[in-house]
Amino acid sequence: MDMYIDYTGTIYGSILGLEPNSDVDEVYKTVKEEFQSQFHLTVLDALGFNNTYTLAIDKDLAKKYNIETISDLCKVSKQLTFSPTLTFMERKDCWLGLQKSYPIQFKNIIPIDGSPRYTALTSHECDVIDAYSTDGLLKKFDLKVLKDDRSFFLPYHAIPIINERIEKEFPEIIPIVNQLQKYLNEDVMVDLNYRVDELKEKPKDVAKEFLVQHQLIKE
């Protein structure tokens, strides 16, 4: 394998074993330097979207309690039921750390793995779920994504990683891949993921159409 995409938060926390850090620039710099020194791999520019953890609620609930941020949620959380994934409950950069950064306490916590937690939310079996900020289901269910106003969650910026062979033999690839950041962001990725997850389009077809649309490749 010559190139793959990973997330800064995954590398920083899971691979390098470092404590949670919400400083975007510091996390990226550390990941880039450590991957070069430890593995002789080169990290390219971030692709332009942050697939971090977030909390999501129904828009009617957000309107009822005027909830825009996680701090706003904390004011009414004792009245609400939270249904995160089991992974979210167990990670120190998720629920375990979130409680230390925010005064958040729920009436009930009922973990539900996978997409069923979205249907539980829309059927009012729960009030709050965890999500990734680029989940296509956020669009399907038209949910309100809450702002992490205390910058607790690790940045999960998508980054291309290449090995030394590619860097030496095909350096022209680097500026080509780096230009993707001009076209990608969280909203774009939600739309693209929605087409794959909900509309069942093939990933390669969605990707090709996107690249052609922005004149990055020809038909």
PDB file of C-alpha atoms in Angstrom:
ATOM      1  CA  MET A   1       0.000   0.000   0.000  1.00  0.00           C
ATOM      2  CA  ASP A   2       1.338   3.416  -0.950  1.00  0.00           C
ATOM      3  CA  MET A   3      -1.295   5.808   0.377  1.00  0.00           C
ATOM      4  CA  TYR A   4      -4.235   5.751   2.748  1.00  0.00           C
ATOM      5  CA  ILE A   5      -6.492   8.184   4.607  1.00  0.00           C
ATOM      6  CA  ASP A   6      -6.632   8.349   8.387  1.00  0.00           C
ATOM      7  CA  TYR A   7      -7.857  10.789  11.019  1.00  0.00           C
ATOM      8  CA  THR A   8      -5.650  13.001  13.181  1.00  0.00           C
ATOM      9  CA  GLY A   9      -7.586  12.146  16.338  1.00  0.00           C
ATOM     10  CA  THR A  10      -7.338   8.400  15.715  1.00  0.00           C
ATOM     11  CA  ILE A  11      -3.586   8.594  15.207  1.00  0.00           C
ATOM     12  CA  TYR A  12      -3.012  11.012  18.088  1.00  0.00           C
ATOM     13  CA  GLY A  13      -5.048   9.047  20.635  1.00  0.00           C
ATOM     14  CA  SER A  14      -5.083   5.413  19.506  1.00  0.00           C
ATOM     15  CA  ILE A  15      -1.770   4.978  17.662  1.00  0.00           C
ATOM     16  CA  LEU A  16       0.478   7.455  19.471  1.00  0.00           C
ATOM     17  CA  GLY A  17      -1.325   6.946  22.791  1.00  0.00           C
ATOM     18  CA  LEU A  18      -1.427  10.644  23.686  1.00  0.00           C
ATOM     19  CA  GLU A  19      -3.924  12.345  25.984  1.00  0.00           C
ATOM     20  CA  PRO A  20      -6.932  14.159  24.424  1.00  0.00           C
ATOM     21  CA  ASN A  21      -6.023  17.529  22.930  1.00  0.00           C
ATOM     22  CA  SER A  22      -8.447  19.879  21.180  1.00  0.00           C
ATOM     23  CA  ASP A  23      -5.718  22.078  19.661  1.00  0.00           C
ATOM     24  CA  VAL A  24      -6.127  21.376  15.925  1.00  0.00           C
ATOM     25  CA  ASP A  25      -2.740  22.709  14.852  1.00  0.00           C
ATOM     26  CA  GLU A  26      -0.823  20.985  17.643  1.00  0.00           C
ATOM     27  CA  VAL A  27      -2.480  17.631  16.970  1.00  0.00           C
ATOM     28  CA  TYR A  28      -1.730  17.845  13.236  1.00  0.00           C
ATOM     29  CA  LYS A  29       1.873  18.939  13.840  1.00  0.00           C
ATOM     30  CA  THR A  30       2.463  16.127  16.338  1.00  0.00           C
ATOM     31  CA  VAL A  31       0.951  13.500  14.039  1.00  0.00           C
ATOM     32  CA  LYS A  32       3.000  14.713  11.055  1.00  0.00           C
ATOM     33  CA  GLU A  33       6.282  14.787  13.001  1.00  0.00           C
ATOM     34  CA  GLU A  34       5.780  11.464  14.791  1.00  0.00           C
ATOM     35  CA  PHE A  35       4.736   9.582  11.655  1.00  0.00           C
ATOM     36  CA  GLN A  36       7.845  10.849   9.901  1.00  0.00           C
ATOM     37  CA  SER A  37      10.227  10.000  12.731  1.00  0.00           C
ATOM     38  CA  GLN A  38       8.687   6.696  13.838  1.00  0.00           C
ATOM     39  CA  PHE A  39       7.426   5.213  10.567  1.00  0.00           C
ATOM     40  CA  HIS A  40       9.073   7.272   7.795  1.00  0.00           C
ATOM     41  CA  LEU A  41       5.637   8.162   6.454  1.00  0.00           C
ATOM     42  CA  THR A  42       4.664  11.577   5.133  1.00  0.00           C
ATOM     43  CA  VAL A  43       1.416  13.231   6.191  1.00  0.00           C
ATOM     44  CA  LEU A  44      -0.035  15.537   3.534  1.00  0.00           C
ATOM     45  CA  ASP A  45      -2.338  18.509   4.082  1.00  0.00           C
ATOM     46  CA  ALA A  46      -5.671  17.831   5.787  1.00  0.00           C
ATOM     47  CA  LEU A  47      -8.460  17.148   3.288  1.00  0.00           C
ATOM     48  CA  GLY A  48     -10.723  19.896   4.626  1.00  0.00           C
ATOM     49  CA  PHE A  49     -13.234  18.110   6.838  1.00  0.00           C
ATOM     50  CA  ASN A  50     -13.295  17.193  10.516  1.00  0.00           C
ATOM     51  CA  ASN A  51     -15.083  13.896  11.179  1.00  0.00           C
ATOM     52  CA  THR A  52     -15.131  14.384  14.921  1.00  0.00           C
ATOM     53  CA  TYR A  53     -17.564  13.199  17.567  1.00  0.00           C
ATOM     54  CA  THR A  54     -20.594  15.352  18.213  1.00  0.00           C
ATOM     55  CA  LEU A  55     -23.964  15.256  19.959  1.00  0.00           C
ATOM     56  CA  ALA A  56     -27.187  15.502  17.965  1.00  0.00           C
ATOM     57  CA  ILE A  57     -30.809  16.147  18.895  1.00  0.00           C
ATOM     58  CA  ASP A  58     -34.174  16.597  17.209  1.00  0.00           C
ATOM     59  CA  LYS A  59     -34.655  20.140  15.873  1.00  0.00           C
ATOM     60  CA  ASP A  60     -37.988  20.501  17.698  1.00  0.00           C
ATOM     61  CA  LEU A  61     -36.273  19.752  21.003  1.00  0.00           C
ATOM     62  CA  ALA A  62     -33.535  22.249  20.167  1.00  0.00           C
ATOM     63  CA  LYS A  63     -36.154  24.900  19.473  1.00  0.00           C
ATOM     64  CA  LYS A  64     -38.153  24.074  22.603  1.00  0.00           C
ATOM     65  CA  TYR A  65     -35.186  24.565  24.937  1.00  0.00           C
ATOM     66  CA  ASN A  66     -33.168  26.968  22.749  1.00  0.00           C
ATOM     67  CA  ILE A  67     -30.260  24.503  22.471  1.00  0.00           C
ATOM     68  CA  GLU A  68     -27.371  25.439  20.199  1.00  0.00           C
ATOM     69  CA  THR A  69     -24.349  24.186  22.163  1.00  0.00           C
ATOM     70  CA  ILE A  70     -23.428  21.350  24.500  1.00  0.00           C
ATOM     71  CA  SER A  71     -23.447  23.897  27.342  1.00  0.00           C
ATOM     72  CA  ASP A  72     -27.073  24.716  26.469  1.00  0.00           C
ATOM     73  CA  LEU A  73     -27.855  21.000  26.556  1.00  0.00           C
ATOM     74  CA  CYS A  74     -26.344  20.696  30.035  1.00  0.00           C
ATOM     75  CA  LYS A  75     -28.990  23.061  31.427  1.00  0.00           C
ATOM     76  CA  VAL A  76     -31.787  20.579  30.629  1.00  0.00           C
ATOM     77  CA  SER A  77     -29.892  17.279  30.388  1.00  0.00           C
ATOM     78  CA  LYS A  78     -31.346  15.914  33.661  1.00  0.00           C
ATOM     79  CA  GLN A  79     -34.711  15.771  31.905  1.00  0.00           C
ATOM     80  CA  LEU A  80     -33.414  13.857  28.894  1.00  0.00           C
ATOM     81  CA  THR A  81     -32.408  10.331  27.817  1.00  0.00           C
ATOM     82  CA  PHE A  82     -29.054   9.801  26.106  1.00  0.00           C
ATOM     83  CA  SER A  83     -28.469   6.881  23.702  1.00  0.00           C
ATOM     84  CA  PRO A  84     -24.819   6.777  22.624  1.00  0.00           C
ATOM     85  CA  THR A  85     -22.860   3.878  21.185  1.00  0.00           C
ATOM     86  CA  LEU A  86     -21.075   1.535  23.589  1.00  0.00           C
ATOM     87  CA  THR A  87     -17.745   2.756  22.223  1.00  0.00           C
ATOM     88  CA  PHE A  88     -18.666   6.354  23.041  1.00  0.00           C
ATOM     89  CA  MET A  89     -19.421   5.356  26.634  1.00  0.00           C
ATOM     90  CA  GLU A  90     -16.079   3.594  27.101  1.00  0.00           C
ATOM     91  CA  ARG A  91     -13.642   6.093  25.562  1.00  0.00           C
ATOM     92  CA  LYS A  92     -11.889   8.694  27.708  1.00  0.00           C
ATOM     93  CA  ASP A  93     -12.011  11.148  24.803  1.00  0.00           C
ATOM     94  CA  CYS A  94     -15.782  10.685  24.668  1.00  0.00           C
ATOM     95  CA  TRP A  95     -18.229  10.219  27.561  1.00  0.00           C
ATOM     96  CA  LEU A  96     -15.629   9.721  30.307  1.00  0.00           C
ATOM     97  CA  GLY A  97     -13.926  12.993  29.458  1.00  0.00           C
ATOM     98  CA  LEU A  98     -17.064  14.862  28.420  1.00  0.00           C
ATOM     99  CA  GLN A  99     -18.356  14.701  31.995  1.00  0.00           C
ATOM    100  CA  LYS A 100     -15.181  16.400  33.189  1.00  0.00           C
ATOM    101  CA  SER A 101     -15.429  19.223  30.659  1.00  0.00           C
ATOM    102  CA  TYR A 102     -19.171  19.860  30.934  1.00  0.00           C
ATOM    103  CA  PRO A 103     -21.643  19.715  33.867  1.00  0.00           C
ATOM    104  CA  ILE A 104     -23.739  17.152  31.997  1.00  0.00           C
ATOM    105  CA  GLN A 105     -26.040  14.599  33.666  1.00  0.00           C
ATOM    106  CA  PHE A 106     -28.822  12.699  31.929  1.00  0.00           C
ATOM    107  CA  LYS A 107     -32.002  11.250  33.379  1.00  0.00           C
ATOM    108  CA  ASN A 108     -31.239   7.955  31.634  1.00  0.00           C
ATOM    109  CA  ILE A 109     -28.392   6.567  29.546  1.00  0.00           C
ATOM    110  CA  ILE A 110     -29.355   3.709  27.227  1.00  0.00           C
ATOM    111  CA  PRO A 111     -26.510   2.747  24.832  1.00  0.00           C
ATOM    112  CA  ILE A 112     -27.599   1.691  21.333  1.00  0.00           C
ATOM    113  CA  ASP A 113     -24.993   0.701  18.750  1.00  0.00           C
ATOM    114  CA  GLY A 114     -25.148   1.660  15.100  1.00  0.00           C
ATOM    115  CA  SER A 115     -27.895   3.348  13.093  1.00  0.00           C
ATOM    116  CA  PRO A 116     -30.797   2.136  15.339  1.00  0.00           C
ATOM    117  CA  ARG A 117     -29.964   4.987  17.736  1.00  0.00           C
ATOM    118  CA  TYR A 118     -31.037   7.417  14.996  1.00  0.00           C
ATOM    119  CA  THR A 119     -34.440   5.762  14.702  1.00  0.00           C
ATOM    120  CA  ALA A 120     -34.702   5.687  18.495  1.00  0.00           C
ATOM    121  CA  LEU A 121     -34.158   9.442  18.502  1.00  0.00           C
ATOM    122  CA  THR A 122     -36.728  10.180  15.805  1.00  0.00           C
ATOM    123  CA  SER A 123     -39.297   7.913  17.510  1.00  0.00           C
ATOM    124  CA  HIS A 124     -38.689   9.762  20.804  1.00  0.00           C
ATOM    125  CA  GLU A 125     -37.327   6.724  22.625  1.00  0.00           C
ATOM    126  CA  CYS A 126     -34.328   8.906  23.445  1.00  0.00           C
ATOM    127  CA  ASP A 127     -33.515  12.613  23.213  1.00  0.00           C
ATOM    128  CA  VAL A 128     -29.785  12.826  22.497  1.00  0.00           C
ATOM    129  CA  ILE A 129     -27.331  10.651  20.549  1.00  0.00           C
ATOM    130  CA  ASP A 130     -23.655  10.762  19.697  1.00  0.00           C
ATOM    131  CA  ALA A 131     -22.678  10.998  16.028  1.00  0.00           C
ATOM    132  CA  TYR A 132     -19.785  11.643  13.709  1.00  0.00           C
ATOM    133  CA  SER A 133     -19.969  15.114  12.230  1.00  0.00           C
ATOM    134  CA  THR A 134     -20.054  13.765   8.650  1.00  0.00           C
ATOM    135  CA  ASP A 135     -22.697  11.054   9.172  1.00  0.00           C
ATOM    136  CA  GLY A 136     -25.087  10.869   6.238  1.00  0.00           C
ATOM    137  CA  LEU A 137     -27.904   9.984   8.647  1.00  0.00           C
ATOM    138  CA  LEU A 138     -27.710  13.477  10.139  1.00  0.00           C
ATOM    139  CA  LYS A 139     -29.134  14.665   6.820  1.00  0.00           C
ATOM    140  CA  LYS A 140     -31.650  11.848   6.497  1.00  0.00           C
ATOM    141  CA  PHE A 141     -33.208  12.592   9.882  1.00  0.00           C
ATOM    142  CA  ASP A 142     -32.620  16.374   9.682  1.00  0.00           C
ATOM    143  CA  LEU A 143     -30.984  16.582  13.114  1.00  0.00           C
ATOM    144  CA  LYS A 144     -29.493  19.461  15.042  1.00  0.00           C
ATOM    145  CA  VAL A 145     -25.738  19.074  15.598  1.00  0.00           C
ATOM    146  CA  LEU A 146     -24.639  20.803  18.801  1.00  0.00           C
ATOM    147  CA  LYS A 147     -21.607  23.059  18.919  1.00  0.00           C
ATOM    148  CA  ASP A 148     -18.793  21.821  21.169  1.00  0.00           C
ATOM    149  CA  ASP A 149     -18.382  25.249  22.754  1.00  0.00           C
ATOM    150  CA  ARG A 150     -15.655  24.117  25.163  1.00  0.00           C
ATOM    151  CA  SER A 151     -13.691  22.389  22.374  1.00  0.00           C
ATOM    152  CA  PHE A 152     -13.594  19.053  24.202  1.00  0.00           C
ATOM    153  CA  PHE A 153     -13.697  16.558  21.341  1.00  0.00           C
ATOM    154  CA  LEU A 154     -10.459  15.708  19.591  1.00  0.00           C
ATOM    155  CA  PRO A 155     -10.104  17.025  16.037  1.00  0.00           C
ATOM    156  CA  TYR A 156     -10.538  14.189  13.535  1.00  0.00           C
ATOM    157  CA  HIS A 157      -9.288  15.832  10.360  1.00  0.00           C
ATOM    158  CA  ALA A 158      -8.902  13.455   7.427  1.00  0.00           C
ATOM    159  CA  ILE A 159      -5.275  13.310   6.283  1.00  0.00           C
ATOM    160  CA  PRO A 160      -3.652  11.459   3.356  1.00  0.00           C
ATOM    161  CA  ILE A 161      -0.517   9.504   4.305  1.00  0.00           C
ATOM    162  CA  ILE A 162       2.080   8.341   1.768  1.00  0.00           C
ATOM    163  CA  ASN A 163       5.227   6.229   2.002  1.00  0.00           C
ATOM    164  CA  GLU A 164       8.753   7.186   0.946  1.00  0.00           C
ATOM    165  CA  ARG A 165       8.528   5.445  -2.437  1.00  0.00           C
ATOM    166  CA  ILE A 166       5.619   7.603  -3.570  1.00  0.00           C
ATOM    167  CA  GLU A 167       7.262  10.763  -2.272  1.00  0.00           C
ATOM    168  CA  LYS A 168      10.465  10.024  -4.205  1.00  0.00           C
ATOM    169  CA  GLU A 169       9.095   8.496  -7.409  1.00  0.00           C
ATOM    170  CA  PHE A 170       5.827  10.389  -7.849  1.00  0.00           C
ATOM    171  CA  PRO A 171       6.125  13.754  -6.052  1.00  0.00           C
ATOM    172  CA  GLU A 172       3.629  15.273  -8.495  1.00  0.00           C
ATOM    173  CA  ILE A 173       0.882  13.393  -6.615  1.00  0.00           C
ATOM    174  CA  ILE A 174       1.300  15.587  -3.531  1.00  0.00           C
ATOM    175  CA  PRO A 175      -0.044  18.916  -4.881  1.00  0.00           C
ATOM    176  CA  ILE A 176      -2.827  17.052  -6.715  1.00  0.00           C
ATOM    177  CA  VAL A 177      -4.087  15.401  -3.522  1.00  0.00           C
ATOM    178  CA  ASN A 178      -3.567  18.543  -1.434  1.00  0.00           C
ATOM    179  CA  GLN A 179      -5.932  20.563  -3.639  1.00  0.00           C
ATOM    180  CA  LEU A 180      -8.906  18.466  -2.451  1.00  0.00           C
ATOM    181  CA  GLN A 181      -9.113  20.643   0.664  1.00  0.00           C
ATOM    182  CA  LYS A 182     -10.547  23.417  -1.518  1.00  0.00           C
ATOM    183  CA  TYR A 183     -13.635  21.327  -2.219  1.00  0.00           C
ATOM    184  CA  LEU A 184     -14.287  19.277   0.926  1.00  0.00           C
ATOM    185  CA  ASN A 185     -15.861  20.237   4.249  1.00  0.00           C
ATOM    186  CA  GLU A 186     -18.236  18.652   6.771  1.00  0.00           C
ATOM    187  CA  ASP A 187     -21.415  19.625   4.887  1.00  0.00           C
ATOM    188  CA  VAL A 188     -20.078  18.246   1.606  1.00  0.00           C
ATOM    189  CA  MET A 189     -19.118  14.971   3.283  1.00  0.00           C
ATOM    190  CA  VAL A 190     -22.552  14.650   4.904  1.00  0.00           C
ATOM    191  CA  ASP A 191     -24.132  14.948   1.444  1.00  0.00           C
ATOM    192  CA  LEU A 192     -21.727  12.430  -0.108  1.00  0.00           C
ATOM    193  CA  ASN A 193     -22.158   9.960   2.760  1.00  0.00           C
ATOM    194  CA  TYR A 194     -25.938  10.380   2.530  1.00  0.00           C
ATOM    195  CA  ARG A 195     -25.863   9.303  -1.104  1.00  0.00           C
ATOM    196  CA  VAL A 196     -23.927   6.162  -0.186  1.00  0.00           C
ATOM    197  CA  ASP A 197     -25.600   5.257   3.116  1.00  0.00           C
ATOM    198  CA  GLU A 198     -29.180   6.214   2.361  1.00  0.00           C
ATOM    199  CA  LEU A 199     -29.531   6.333  -1.432  1.00  0.00           C
ATOM    200  CA  LYS A 200     -27.335   3.224  -1.787  1.00  0.00           C
ATOM    201  CA  GLU A 201     -25.167   4.647  -4.545  1.00  0.00           C
ATOM    202  CA  LYS A 202     -21.757   3.054  -5.025  1.00  0.00           C
ATOM    203  CA  PRO A 203     -18.902   4.958  -3.325  1.00  0.00           C
ATOM    204  CA  LYS A 204     -16.778   4.923  -6.488  1.00  0.00           C
ATOM    205  CA  ASP A 205     -19.641   6.418  -8.515  1.00  0.00           C
ATOM    206  CA  VAL A 206     -20.303   9.159  -5.962  1.00  0.00           C
ATOM    207  CA  ALA A 207     -16.581   9.978  -5.772  1.00  0.00           C
ATOM    208  CA  LYS A 208     -16.149  10.063  -9.544  1.00  0.00           C
ATOM    209  CA  GLU A 209     -19.163  12.318 -10.062  1.00  0.00           C
ATOM    210  CA  PHE A 210     -17.852  14.695  -7.395  1.00  0.00           C
ATOM    211  CA  LEU A 211     -14.402  14.877  -9.021  1.00  0.00           C
ATOM    212  CA  VAL A 212     -15.860  15.406 -12.496  1.00  0.00           C
ATOM    213  CA  GLN A 213     -18.260  18.065 -11.182  1.00  0.00           C
ATOM    214  CA  HIS A 214     -15.340  20.079  -9.829  1.00  0.00           C
ATOM    215  CA  GLN A 215     -13.254  19.480 -12.983  1.00  0.00           C
ATOM    216  CA  LEU A 216     -10.595  17.566 -11.057  1.00  0.00           C
ATOM    217  CA  ILE A 217     -10.822  14.658 -13.508  1.00  0.00           C
ATOM    218  CA  LYS A 218     -12.416  14.147 -16.897  1.00  0.00           C
ATOM    219  CA  GLU A 219     -15.295  11.792 -17.665  1.00  0.00           C
TER     220      GLU A 219
END
